[in-house]
């Protein structure tokens, strides 16, 4: 079964497209979008609010973090994750599963993209300190359970913002880059990832 979302500025054209598709494929029209692949969509006169509240609540329940104390921000500015001689986790599968579901949460939570990328870098050999950072992200999510993205009509300008550190990884000295692209006031693309090569200066990074 395939789920699909049709959207456009012309209601009549969308109806015509649905009618055309239904003549060739078995199709069920569920009406206005409210829930799609874990994404919750709420409509009002100002625009659309997209969040993953139920997904986040299910995640907290699955990881037994419902009763945990919330915290902010999602990571400490002084914490630098590295691959050191600390003892490896006895069950790395639990860590990998947690980090995997946190990645899906970044679909509507741009503010955790950077720290989720950090914990993703140690999937092969996670240690206790890595797991503590991943759990801190969960504690932050608990305190911001209703956060999401709001999309509204307005400007049609395209703006991009980017930043990077220099030699931020203590293990391979590679830099971490991040960017966010806005269409008007609406974020449409964002990323945080480690660069593929070592930069020789902050300007190069």
Short mmCIF file of N, CA and C in Angstrom, two decimals, residues 29-131:
data_model
loop_
_atom_site.label_atom_id
_atom_site.label_comp_id
_atom_site.label_asym_id
_atom_site.label_seq_id
_atom_site.Cartn_x
_atom_site.Cartn_y
_atom_site.Cartn_z
N UNK A 29 -9.72 8.42 -1.19
CA UNK A 29 -9.44 9.81 -0.82
C UNK A 29 -9.85 10.03 0.63
N UNK A 30 -8.87 10.31 1.49
CA UNK A 30 -9.15 10.50 2.92
C UNK A 30 -9.43 11.95 3.28
N UNK A 31 -9.52 12.82 2.28
CA UNK A 31 -9.87 14.21 2.55
C UNK A 31 -8.67 15.05 2.97
N UNK A 32 -8.91 16.18 3.64
CA UNK A 32 -7.82 17.07 4.08
C UNK A 32 -6.80 16.32 4.92
N UNK A 33 -5.55 16.70 4.75
CA UNK A 33 -4.44 16.02 5.44
C UNK A 33 -4.43 16.34 6.92
N UNK A 34 -4.40 15.29 7.76
CA UNK A 34 -4.29 15.47 9.20
C UNK A 34 -3.16 14.63 9.81
N UNK A 35 -2.92 13.45 9.23
CA UNK A 35 -1.89 12.57 9.77
C UNK A 35 -1.27 11.80 8.61
N UNK A 36 0.08 11.80 8.52
CA UNK A 36 0.74 11.15 7.40
C UNK A 36 2.12 10.67 7.83
N UNK A 37 2.30 9.34 7.87
CA UNK A 37 3.59 8.73 8.19
C UNK A 37 4.22 9.31 9.46
N UNK A 38 3.42 9.46 10.49
CA UNK A 38 3.93 9.99 11.75
C UNK A 38 3.90 11.50 11.87
N UNK A 39 3.57 12.18 10.79
CA UNK A 39 3.49 13.65 10.80
C UNK A 39 2.06 14.07 11.07
N UNK A 40 1.88 14.98 12.01
CA UNK A 40 0.56 15.53 12.31
C UNK A 40 0.44 16.92 11.68
N UNK A 41 -0.64 17.15 10.98
CA UNK A 41 -0.85 18.42 10.28
C UNK A 41 -2.11 19.09 10.83
N UNK A 42 -1.95 20.31 11.32
CA UNK A 42 -3.08 21.05 11.88
C UNK A 42 -3.28 22.32 11.07
N UNK A 43 -4.51 22.52 10.62
CA UNK A 43 -4.85 23.65 9.76
C UNK A 43 -5.50 24.77 10.58
N UNK A 44 -5.16 26.00 10.24
CA UNK A 44 -5.91 27.15 10.76
C UNK A 44 -5.88 28.26 9.71
N UNK A 45 -6.48 29.37 10.03
CA UNK A 45 -6.60 30.45 9.04
C UNK A 45 -5.26 31.06 8.66
N UNK A 46 -4.26 30.87 9.49
CA UNK A 46 -2.94 31.48 9.23
C UNK A 46 -2.01 30.58 8.43
N UNK A 47 -2.25 29.26 8.47
CA UNK A 47 -1.37 28.34 7.75
C UNK A 47 -1.46 26.92 8.26
N UNK A 48 -0.36 26.20 8.17
CA UNK A 48 -0.28 24.80 8.58
C UNK A 48 0.77 24.63 9.66
N UNK A 49 0.43 23.84 10.67
CA UNK A 49 1.40 23.49 11.70
C UNK A 49 1.67 21.99 11.58
N UNK A 50 2.94 21.63 11.41
CA UNK A 50 3.33 20.22 11.25
C UNK A 50 4.19 19.82 12.44
N UNK A 51 3.81 18.74 13.10
CA UNK A 51 4.56 18.28 14.26
C UNK A 51 4.56 16.76 14.30
N UNK A 52 5.27 16.19 15.27
CA UNK A 52 5.34 14.74 15.46
C UNK A 52 5.10 14.41 16.94
N UNK A 53 4.09 15.04 17.51
CA UNK A 53 3.82 14.88 18.94
C UNK A 53 3.56 13.43 19.32
N UNK A 54 2.67 12.76 18.60
CA UNK A 54 2.36 11.37 18.92
C UNK A 54 3.59 10.48 18.75
N UNK A 55 4.35 10.72 17.69
CA UNK A 55 5.57 9.94 17.45
C UNK A 55 6.55 10.12 18.60
N UNK A 56 6.69 11.37 19.07
CA UNK A 56 7.61 11.65 20.18
C UNK A 56 7.13 11.00 21.47
N UNK A 57 5.82 11.04 21.72
CA UNK A 57 5.27 10.40 22.93
C UNK A 57 5.48 8.89 22.89
N UNK A 58 5.27 8.30 21.72
CA UNK A 58 5.50 6.86 21.58
C UNK A 58 6.98 6.52 21.79
N UNK A 59 7.86 7.40 21.32
CA UNK A 59 9.30 7.19 21.50
C UNK A 59 9.69 7.25 22.97
N UNK A 60 9.14 8.22 23.71
CA UNK A 60 9.42 8.34 25.14
C UNK A 60 8.92 7.12 25.89
N UNK A 61 7.76 6.63 25.49
CA UNK A 61 7.20 5.45 26.14
C UNK A 61 8.04 4.20 25.83
N UNK A 62 8.46 4.07 24.59
CA UNK A 62 9.26 2.92 24.18
C UNK A 62 10.60 2.87 24.89
N UNK A 63 11.20 4.04 25.14
CA UNK A 63 12.51 4.10 25.79
C UNK A 63 12.41 4.27 27.30
N UNK A 64 11.18 4.20 27.82
CA UNK A 64 10.94 4.33 29.26
C UNK A 64 11.47 5.66 29.82
N UNK A 65 11.24 6.74 29.04
CA UNK A 65 11.69 8.07 29.44
C UNK A 65 10.52 9.01 29.74
N UNK A 66 9.31 8.46 29.85
CA UNK A 66 8.13 9.28 30.12
C UNK A 66 8.26 10.01 31.45
N UNK A 67 8.83 9.34 32.44
CA UNK A 67 8.97 9.96 33.76
C UNK A 67 10.27 10.71 33.97
N UNK A 68 11.08 10.82 32.92
CA UNK A 68 12.37 11.52 33.05
C UNK A 68 12.17 13.02 33.17
N UNK A 69 13.12 13.68 33.81
CA UNK A 69 13.07 15.13 33.97
C UNK A 69 13.47 15.80 32.67
N UNK A 70 12.69 16.77 32.20
CA UNK A 70 13.01 17.46 30.96
C UNK A 70 14.21 18.39 31.16
N UNK A 71 14.88 18.74 30.06
CA UNK A 71 16.04 19.63 30.15
C UNK A 71 16.12 20.46 28.88
N UNK A 72 16.90 21.52 28.94
CA UNK A 72 17.14 22.39 27.80
C UNK A 72 18.53 23.01 27.97
N UNK A 73 19.31 23.13 26.91
CA UNK A 73 19.10 22.75 25.51
C UNK A 73 19.30 21.26 25.30
N UNK A 74 19.18 20.77 24.03
CA UNK A 74 19.30 19.34 23.79
C UNK A 74 20.70 18.77 23.97
N UNK A 75 21.70 19.62 24.05
CA UNK A 75 23.06 19.15 24.30
C UNK A 75 23.85 20.23 25.01
N UNK A 76 24.88 19.80 25.70
CA UNK A 76 25.74 20.75 26.41
C UNK A 76 26.80 21.30 25.46
N UNK A 77 27.02 22.60 25.53
CA UNK A 77 28.01 23.23 24.65
C UNK A 77 29.43 22.76 24.97
N UNK A 78 29.65 22.27 26.18
CA UNK A 78 30.99 21.85 26.58
C UNK A 78 31.27 20.36 26.30
N UNK A 79 30.23 19.62 25.91
CA UNK A 79 30.40 18.19 25.66
C UNK A 79 30.91 17.96 24.25
N UNK A 80 32.06 17.28 24.14
CA UNK A 80 32.61 16.91 22.84
C UNK A 80 32.65 15.39 22.76
N UNK A 81 31.87 14.84 21.87
CA UNK A 81 31.83 13.39 21.73
C UNK A 81 33.04 12.91 20.95
N UNK A 82 33.58 11.77 21.38
CA UNK A 82 34.74 11.20 20.70
C UNK A 82 34.73 9.69 20.88
N UNK A 83 35.51 9.02 20.06
CA UNK A 83 35.71 7.58 20.20
C UNK A 83 36.96 7.38 21.05
N UNK A 84 36.76 7.07 22.33
CA UNK A 84 37.91 6.91 23.23
C UNK A 84 37.98 5.48 23.76
N UNK A 85 38.76 5.30 24.81
CA UNK A 85 38.98 3.95 25.34
C UNK A 85 37.92 3.52 26.35
N UNK A 86 36.85 4.30 26.47
CA UNK A 86 35.78 3.93 27.38
C UNK A 86 35.15 2.59 26.95
N UNK A 87 34.66 1.83 27.91
CA UNK A 87 34.09 0.51 27.62
C UNK A 87 32.88 0.63 26.70
N UNK A 88 32.82 -0.25 25.71
CA UNK A 88 31.71 -0.23 24.75
C UNK A 88 30.42 -0.68 25.42
N UNK A 89 29.30 -0.23 24.87
CA UNK A 89 28.00 -0.65 25.40
C UNK A 89 27.81 -2.15 25.20
N UNK A 90 27.21 -2.79 26.21
CA UNK A 90 26.96 -4.22 26.09
C UNK A 90 25.93 -4.53 25.01
N UNK A 91 24.95 -3.62 24.85
CA UNK A 91 23.90 -3.82 23.86
C UNK A 91 23.86 -2.62 22.90
N UNK A 92 24.74 -2.58 21.90
CA UNK A 92 24.77 -1.43 20.98
C UNK A 92 23.50 -1.32 20.13
N UNK A 93 22.73 -2.41 20.00
CA UNK A 93 21.50 -2.38 19.20
C UNK A 93 20.51 -1.38 19.76
N UNK A 94 20.43 -1.27 21.09
CA UNK A 94 19.52 -0.32 21.73
C UNK A 94 19.89 1.11 21.36
N UNK A 95 21.18 1.40 21.36
CA UNK A 95 21.66 2.74 21.00
C UNK A 95 21.34 3.03 19.53
N UNK A 96 21.62 2.09 18.66
CA UNK A 96 21.41 2.29 17.23
C UNK A 96 19.93 2.48 16.91
N UNK A 97 19.08 1.74 17.61
CA UNK A 97 17.64 1.88 17.42
C UNK A 97 17.17 3.27 17.85
N UNK A 98 17.66 3.74 18.99
CA UNK A 98 17.28 5.05 19.51
C UNK A 98 17.72 6.16 18.57
N UNK A 99 18.96 6.11 18.11
CA UNK A 99 19.48 7.14 17.22
C UNK A 99 18.72 7.13 15.89
N UNK A 100 18.35 5.95 15.43
CA UNK A 100 17.60 5.85 14.18
C UNK A 100 16.25 6.55 14.26
N UNK A 101 15.52 6.35 15.35
CA UNK A 101 14.21 6.99 15.48
C UNK A 101 14.35 8.49 15.74
N UNK A 102 15.46 8.90 16.36
CA UNK A 102 15.69 10.34 16.55
C UNK A 102 15.93 11.02 15.21
N UNK A 103 16.55 10.31 14.27
CA UNK A 103 16.76 10.88 12.95
C UNK A 103 15.43 11.22 12.28
N UNK A 104 14.44 10.34 12.44
CA UNK A 104 13.13 10.59 11.84
C UNK A 104 12.45 11.79 12.49
N UNK A 105 12.75 12.04 13.75
CA UNK A 105 12.15 13.18 14.45
C UNK A 105 12.66 14.51 13.91
N UNK A 106 13.82 14.52 13.27
CA UNK A 106 14.36 15.77 12.72
C UNK A 106 13.58 16.26 11.51
N UNK A 107 12.58 15.49 11.06
CA UNK A 107 11.74 15.95 9.95
C UNK A 107 11.00 17.22 10.33
N UNK A 108 10.64 17.38 11.60
CA UNK A 108 9.93 18.58 12.04
C UNK A 108 10.65 19.30 13.17
N UNK A 109 11.79 18.76 13.59
CA UNK A 109 12.52 19.37 14.72
C UNK A 109 13.91 19.76 14.25
N UNK A 110 13.98 20.90 13.56
CA UNK A 110 15.25 21.35 12.99
C UNK A 110 16.30 21.60 14.07
N UNK A 111 15.87 21.98 15.28
CA UNK A 111 16.82 22.38 16.32
C UNK A 111 17.62 21.22 16.89
N UNK A 112 17.19 19.98 16.63
CA UNK A 112 17.95 18.84 17.15
C UNK A 112 18.79 18.18 16.05
N UNK A 113 18.78 18.73 14.84
CA UNK A 113 19.51 18.11 13.73
C UNK A 113 21.00 17.99 14.03
N UNK A 114 21.59 19.03 14.62
CA UNK A 114 23.03 19.03 14.87
C UNK A 114 23.42 17.95 15.88
N UNK A 115 22.74 17.91 17.00
CA UNK A 115 23.12 16.96 18.04
C UNK A 115 22.78 15.53 17.64
N UNK A 116 21.70 15.34 16.87
CA UNK A 116 21.39 13.99 16.38
C UNK A 116 22.47 13.52 15.42
N UNK A 117 22.97 14.44 14.58
CA UNK A 117 24.07 14.09 13.69
C UNK A 117 25.31 13.66 14.48
N UNK A 118 25.54 14.31 15.62
CA UNK A 118 26.70 13.96 16.45
C UNK A 118 26.61 12.53 16.97
N UNK A 119 25.45 12.16 17.49
CA UNK A 119 25.33 10.80 18.03
C UNK A 119 25.29 9.76 16.92
N UNK A 120 24.91 10.16 15.70
CA UNK A 120 24.91 9.23 14.57
C UNK A 120 26.33 8.82 14.16
N UNK A 121 27.31 9.62 14.52
CA UNK A 121 28.68 9.35 14.10
C UNK A 121 29.33 8.20 14.86
N UNK A 122 28.63 7.66 15.87
CA UNK A 122 29.22 6.61 16.69
C UNK A 122 28.36 5.36 16.72
N UNK A 123 27.62 5.13 15.64
CA UNK A 123 26.74 3.97 15.58
C UNK A 123 27.54 2.66 15.61
N UNK A 124 28.76 2.67 15.06
CA UNK A 124 29.53 1.43 14.95
C UNK A 124 30.09 0.96 16.29
N UNK A 125 30.51 1.91 17.15
CA UNK A 125 31.07 1.55 18.45
C UNK A 125 30.61 2.53 19.53
N UNK A 126 29.35 2.48 19.92
CA UNK A 126 28.84 3.42 20.93
C UNK A 126 29.34 3.08 22.32
N UNK A 127 29.56 4.13 23.12
CA UNK A 127 29.98 3.97 24.51
C UNK A 127 28.97 4.68 25.41
N UNK A 128 29.17 4.59 26.71
CA UNK A 128 28.20 5.12 27.67
C UNK A 128 27.96 6.62 27.49
N UNK A 129 29.02 7.39 27.27
CA UNK A 129 28.86 8.84 27.13
C UNK A 129 28.02 9.19 25.90
N UNK A 130 28.12 8.41 24.84
CA UNK A 130 27.30 8.64 23.66
C UNK A 130 25.82 8.40 23.99
N UNK A 131 25.56 7.33 24.75
CA UNK A 131 24.19 6.98 25.12
C UNK A 131 23.59 8.07 26.02
#
